[in-house]
Short mmCIF file of C-alpha atoms and ligand atoms in Angstrom, two decimals:
data_model
loop_
_atom_site.label_atom_id
_atom_site.label_comp_id
_atom_site.label_asym_id
_atom_site.label_seq_id
_atom_site.Cartn_x
_atom_site.Cartn_y
_atom_site.Cartn_z
CA MET Y 622 90.17 82.10 73.29
CA LYS Y 623 88.06 85.23 72.61
CA LEU Y 624 84.49 85.69 73.40
CA LEU Y 625 82.40 87.97 71.69
CA SER Y 626 79.71 89.34 73.97
CA ALA Y 627 77.11 92.11 74.49
CA THR Y 628 76.82 93.68 78.00
CA PRO Y 629 72.81 93.02 78.24
CA SER Y 630 72.75 89.73 76.50
CA PRO Y 631 71.44 86.57 78.61
CA TYR Y 632 73.05 84.23 76.04
CA ALA Y 633 76.57 85.53 76.49
CA ARG Y 634 76.16 85.82 79.84
CA LYS Y 635 75.56 82.22 80.26
CA VAL Y 636 78.59 81.62 78.42
CA ARG Y 637 80.58 84.02 80.61
CA ILE Y 638 79.42 82.38 83.73
CA ALA Y 639 80.36 78.71 82.44
CA LEU Y 640 83.88 80.30 81.65
CA ALA Y 641 84.11 81.72 85.09
CA GLU Y 642 82.65 78.59 86.96
CA LYS Y 643 85.19 76.43 85.00
CA ASP Y 644 88.24 78.87 85.72
CA ILE Y 645 88.72 79.09 81.77
CA PRO Y 646 90.92 81.91 80.74
CA PHE Y 647 89.44 84.12 77.79
CA GLU Y 648 89.57 87.50 76.16
CA LEU Y 649 86.18 89.13 76.35
CA VAL Y 650 85.30 91.40 73.38
CA THR Y 651 82.05 93.42 73.96
CA GLU Y 652 80.23 94.81 71.04
CA VAL Y 653 76.67 96.06 70.31
CA PRO Y 654 75.38 93.18 68.07
CA TRP Y 655 72.63 94.89 66.43
CA ASN Y 656 74.46 98.00 64.86
CA ASP Y 657 76.09 98.30 61.40
CA GLY Y 658 79.49 96.91 61.45
CA ALA Y 659 79.16 94.41 64.20
CA GLN Y 660 82.06 91.62 64.06
CA ALA Y 661 79.04 89.13 64.86
CA ALA Y 662 78.17 89.27 61.34
CA LYS Y 663 81.60 88.22 60.19
CA LEU Y 664 81.78 85.57 62.62
CA ASN Y 665 78.43 83.90 62.84
CA PRO Y 666 76.02 83.52 59.53
CA LEU Y 667 73.30 83.96 61.73
CA GLU Y 668 74.70 87.20 62.97
CA LYS Y 669 74.49 86.56 66.58
CA ILE Y 670 76.21 86.94 69.71
CA PRO Y 671 77.96 85.06 71.63
CA VAL Y 672 80.35 83.64 69.51
CA LEU Y 673 83.69 81.77 71.11
CA THR Y 674 86.80 82.17 68.82
CA LEU Y 675 89.08 79.38 69.27
CA ASP Y 676 93.01 80.12 69.25
CA ASP Y 677 93.16 78.18 65.81
CA GLY Y 678 90.37 80.86 64.44
CA THR Y 679 87.15 78.25 64.62
CA THR Y 680 84.29 79.92 65.83
CA VAL Y 681 81.56 78.20 68.02
CA TYR Y 682 78.01 80.02 68.42
CA ASP Y 683 74.68 79.71 70.01
CA SER Y 684 75.05 79.96 73.75
CA ALA Y 685 73.72 76.17 74.31
CA TYR Y 686 75.98 74.91 71.63
CA ILE Y 687 78.99 76.87 73.22
CA LEU Y 688 77.95 75.51 76.70
CA GLU Y 689 78.19 71.99 75.37
CA TYR Y 690 81.68 72.70 73.69
CA LEU Y 691 82.75 73.83 77.07
CA GLU Y 692 81.61 70.95 78.74
CA ALA Y 693 83.22 68.48 76.42
CA LYS Y 694 86.26 70.00 76.15
CA TYR Y 695 86.70 71.11 79.97
CA PRO Y 696 84.97 68.87 81.83
CA ASP Y 697 86.15 70.02 85.31
CA PRO Y 698 83.87 71.15 87.25
CA PRO Y 699 81.00 69.49 85.30
CA LEU Y 700 78.22 71.98 84.64
CA PHE Y 701 76.06 69.47 82.95
CA PRO Y 702 74.59 66.81 85.43
CA THR Y 703 75.87 63.36 84.73
CA ASP Y 704 72.54 61.42 85.83
CA PRO Y 705 70.77 61.31 82.44
CA GLU Y 706 67.10 62.41 84.06
CA LEU Y 707 69.05 65.46 85.81
CA ARG Y 708 70.98 66.42 82.78
CA LEU Y 709 67.60 66.35 80.83
CA ALA Y 710 65.94 68.41 83.69
CA ALA Y 711 68.97 70.89 83.43
CA ARG Y 712 68.43 71.06 79.62
CA LYS Y 713 64.53 71.43 79.90
CA LEU Y 714 65.23 74.40 82.15
CA GLU Y 715 67.54 75.83 79.34
CA VAL Y 716 65.17 75.37 76.55
CA LEU Y 717 62.38 77.19 78.78
CA ALA Y 718 64.63 80.16 79.79
CA ASP Y 719 66.42 80.97 76.26
CA GLY Y 720 62.52 80.71 74.93
CA VAL Y 721 61.64 83.43 77.33
CA CYS Y 722 64.92 85.55 76.58
CA ASP Y 723 64.02 85.15 72.81
CA ALA Y 724 60.46 86.45 73.75
CA ILE Y 725 61.75 89.07 75.55
CA VAL Y 726 63.98 90.33 72.81
CA LEU Y 727 61.04 90.50 70.61
CA ALA Y 728 58.71 92.43 72.95
CA PHE Y 729 61.67 94.84 73.46
CA PHE Y 730 62.16 95.55 70.01
CA GLU Y 731 58.57 95.84 69.39
CA THR Y 732 58.33 98.74 71.71
CA ARG Y 733 61.25 100.54 69.98
CA ARG Y 734 59.34 100.65 66.77
CA PRO Y 735 57.57 104.17 65.88
CA GLU Y 736 54.33 103.87 67.49
CA ALA Y 737 52.23 103.32 63.97
CA HIS Y 738 54.67 100.45 63.30
CA ARG Y 739 53.92 98.52 66.66
CA SER Y 740 51.74 95.60 66.72
CA THR Y 741 50.05 95.15 69.84
CA PRO Y 742 49.07 91.48 68.98
CA TRP Y 743 52.54 90.63 68.44
CA HIS Y 744 53.60 92.21 71.54
CA ASP Y 745 50.97 90.48 73.61
CA ARG Y 746 51.95 87.40 72.08
CA GLN Y 747 55.38 87.60 73.40
CA MET Y 748 54.39 88.67 76.74
CA ARG Y 749 52.33 85.40 76.89
CA LYS Y 750 55.21 83.49 76.42
CA ILE Y 751 57.30 85.39 78.86
CA HIS Y 752 54.66 84.96 81.52
CA GLY Y 753 54.10 81.22 80.50
CA GLY Y 754 57.77 80.31 80.30
CA VAL Y 755 58.57 81.93 83.89
CA ARG Y 756 55.48 79.88 85.26
CA ALA Y 757 56.87 76.66 83.98
CA ILE Y 758 60.06 77.44 85.06
CA ALA Y 759 58.79 78.20 88.50
CA GLU Y 760 57.01 74.99 88.60
CA LEU Y 761 60.25 72.96 88.04
CA VAL Y 762 62.51 74.67 90.32
CA PRO Y 763 62.50 73.57 94.21
CA ALA Y 764 62.23 75.99 97.02
CA GLU Y 765 65.72 75.36 98.33
CA GLY Y 766 69.07 74.37 97.04
CA PHE Y 767 70.06 74.19 93.48
CA CYS Y 768 67.89 74.11 90.47
CA VAL Y 769 68.47 70.59 89.76
CA GLY Y 770 70.00 68.09 91.66
CA THR Y 771 72.58 68.69 94.59
CA GLN Y 772 75.20 70.96 92.61
CA PHE Y 773 75.50 74.03 90.81
CA SER Y 774 74.69 73.49 87.10
CA LEU Y 775 73.42 74.42 83.48
CA GLY Y 776 69.84 74.56 85.24
CA ASP Y 777 71.16 77.54 87.43
CA ILE Y 778 72.96 79.29 85.08
CA THR Y 779 69.73 79.34 82.86
CA VAL Y 780 67.36 80.26 85.19
CA GLY Y 781 69.60 82.97 87.02
CA THR Y 782 70.23 84.71 83.59
CA VAL Y 783 66.78 84.75 82.35
CA LEU Y 784 65.46 86.37 85.92
CA GLY Y 785 68.41 88.89 85.32
CA TYR Y 786 67.41 89.88 81.96
CA LEU Y 787 63.75 89.97 83.20
CA ASP Y 788 64.92 92.59 85.41
CA LEU Y 789 66.73 94.79 82.91
CA ARG Y 790 64.15 94.57 80.15
CA CYS Y 791 60.71 94.10 81.71
CA PRO Y 792 60.90 95.26 85.56
CA GLU Y 793 56.80 95.60 85.09
CA VAL Y 794 56.80 91.80 85.24
CA ASP Y 795 56.49 90.92 88.65
CA TRP Y 796 57.86 87.43 89.16
CA ARG Y 797 58.92 87.54 92.90
CA THR Y 798 55.55 87.99 94.22
CA PRO Y 799 53.97 84.70 92.94
CA TYR Y 800 57.28 82.93 92.80
CA PRO Y 801 59.26 82.52 96.16
CA ASN Y 802 61.33 79.88 95.23
CA LEU Y 803 62.71 81.84 92.15
CA VAL Y 804 63.48 84.58 94.41
CA ALA Y 805 65.24 82.26 96.64
CA ILE Y 806 67.25 80.86 93.85
CA ALA Y 807 68.07 84.35 92.51
CA ASP Y 808 69.43 85.46 95.73
CA ARG Y 809 71.55 82.37 96.10
CA LEU Y 810 73.08 82.69 92.62
CA SER Y 811 73.53 86.53 92.91
CA GLU Y 812 75.98 85.81 95.56
CA ARG Y 813 78.45 83.88 93.21
CA PRO Y 814 81.26 85.63 91.64
CA SER Y 815 80.58 84.50 88.21
CA PHE Y 816 76.80 86.35 88.50
CA LYS Y 817 78.16 89.23 90.49
CA GLU Y 818 80.93 89.58 87.35
CA THR Y 819 78.30 89.56 84.50
CA VAL Y 820 75.30 91.86 85.75
CA PRO Y 821 73.61 92.71 82.61
CA THR Y 822 73.47 96.30 81.80
CA PRO Y 823 71.92 98.10 78.82
CA GLN Y 824 73.64 99.31 75.49
CA VAL Y 825 72.80 102.06 73.11
CA LEU Y 826 71.44 100.67 69.62
CA ASP Y 827 71.59 102.66 66.57
CA ALA Y 828 68.43 104.34 65.51
CA ASN Y 829 68.60 102.66 62.19
CA VAL Y 830 68.39 99.21 63.89
CA ILE Y 831 64.47 98.69 63.43
N1 GSH Q 416 69.95 81.24 70.63
C1 GSH Q 416 71.11 82.23 70.47
C2 GSH Q 416 70.36 83.77 70.51
C3 GSH Q 416 71.43 84.77 70.59
C4 GSH Q 416 70.94 86.03 70.33
O1 GSH Q 416 69.68 86.31 70.31
N2 GSH Q 416 71.71 87.02 70.57
C5 GSH Q 416 71.37 88.62 70.56
C6 GSH Q 416 71.84 89.28 71.31
S1 GSH Q 416 71.19 88.90 72.89
C7 GSH Q 416 71.88 88.93 69.12
O2 GSH Q 416 73.19 88.96 68.76
N3 GSH Q 416 71.07 89.47 67.92
C8 GSH Q 416 71.64 90.14 66.69
C9 GSH Q 416 70.87 89.76 65.62
O3 GSH Q 416 69.71 88.88 65.97
O4 GSH Q 416 70.85 90.23 64.67
C10 GSH Q 416 71.99 81.86 71.71
O5 GSH Q 416 71.65 81.33 72.28
O6 GSH Q 416 73.27 82.17 71.51
#
């Protein structure tokens, strides 16, 4: 299998962490999905990474669906809780974390436009979603242990990746002071090899992307 990825992407990081935690061998292909000529446009009609290409050439895309695919095909160790309530709780964290990441991407690109083309209301709207989403995540996550139940799961993957992405793209957003429970989770997760190996880093975008 090949994973098409980008170094800052929290969505690709979710998949890389799941592959590492399940010890599934794969080839990592890194690109800048926004730039002209990106493979993402050929492999995914939505033109986004991550894309997992299976050995028979089938493409699997959207991080949430890839994680579901991996869980179905490689159930051990499980990353989706088997208890329905815990599974729903983990999925809810994923919905919130992915939504915050979507808003971070939109806010980030807004700040890259030439000043005359920037929209303050649009940027403010995304920042509201970022703050609101992080608050909602913090209200769901316990002070100790894993995000959901008693085992590492999808909940930890999504919460850990959104916090890492916030630090990369919005260092001005202080989530540490109001949410010590998130700090505790982030610190614990940062000790895992799957998180250590996938710390997000920026890429250089072509000037014509925006
Ligand atoms: N919902 C998608 C979001 C993926 C996404 O937004 N990927 C970004 C990189 S972080 C991308 O490839 N964007 C290129 C584009 O939108 O043209 C997922 O979870 O996989």
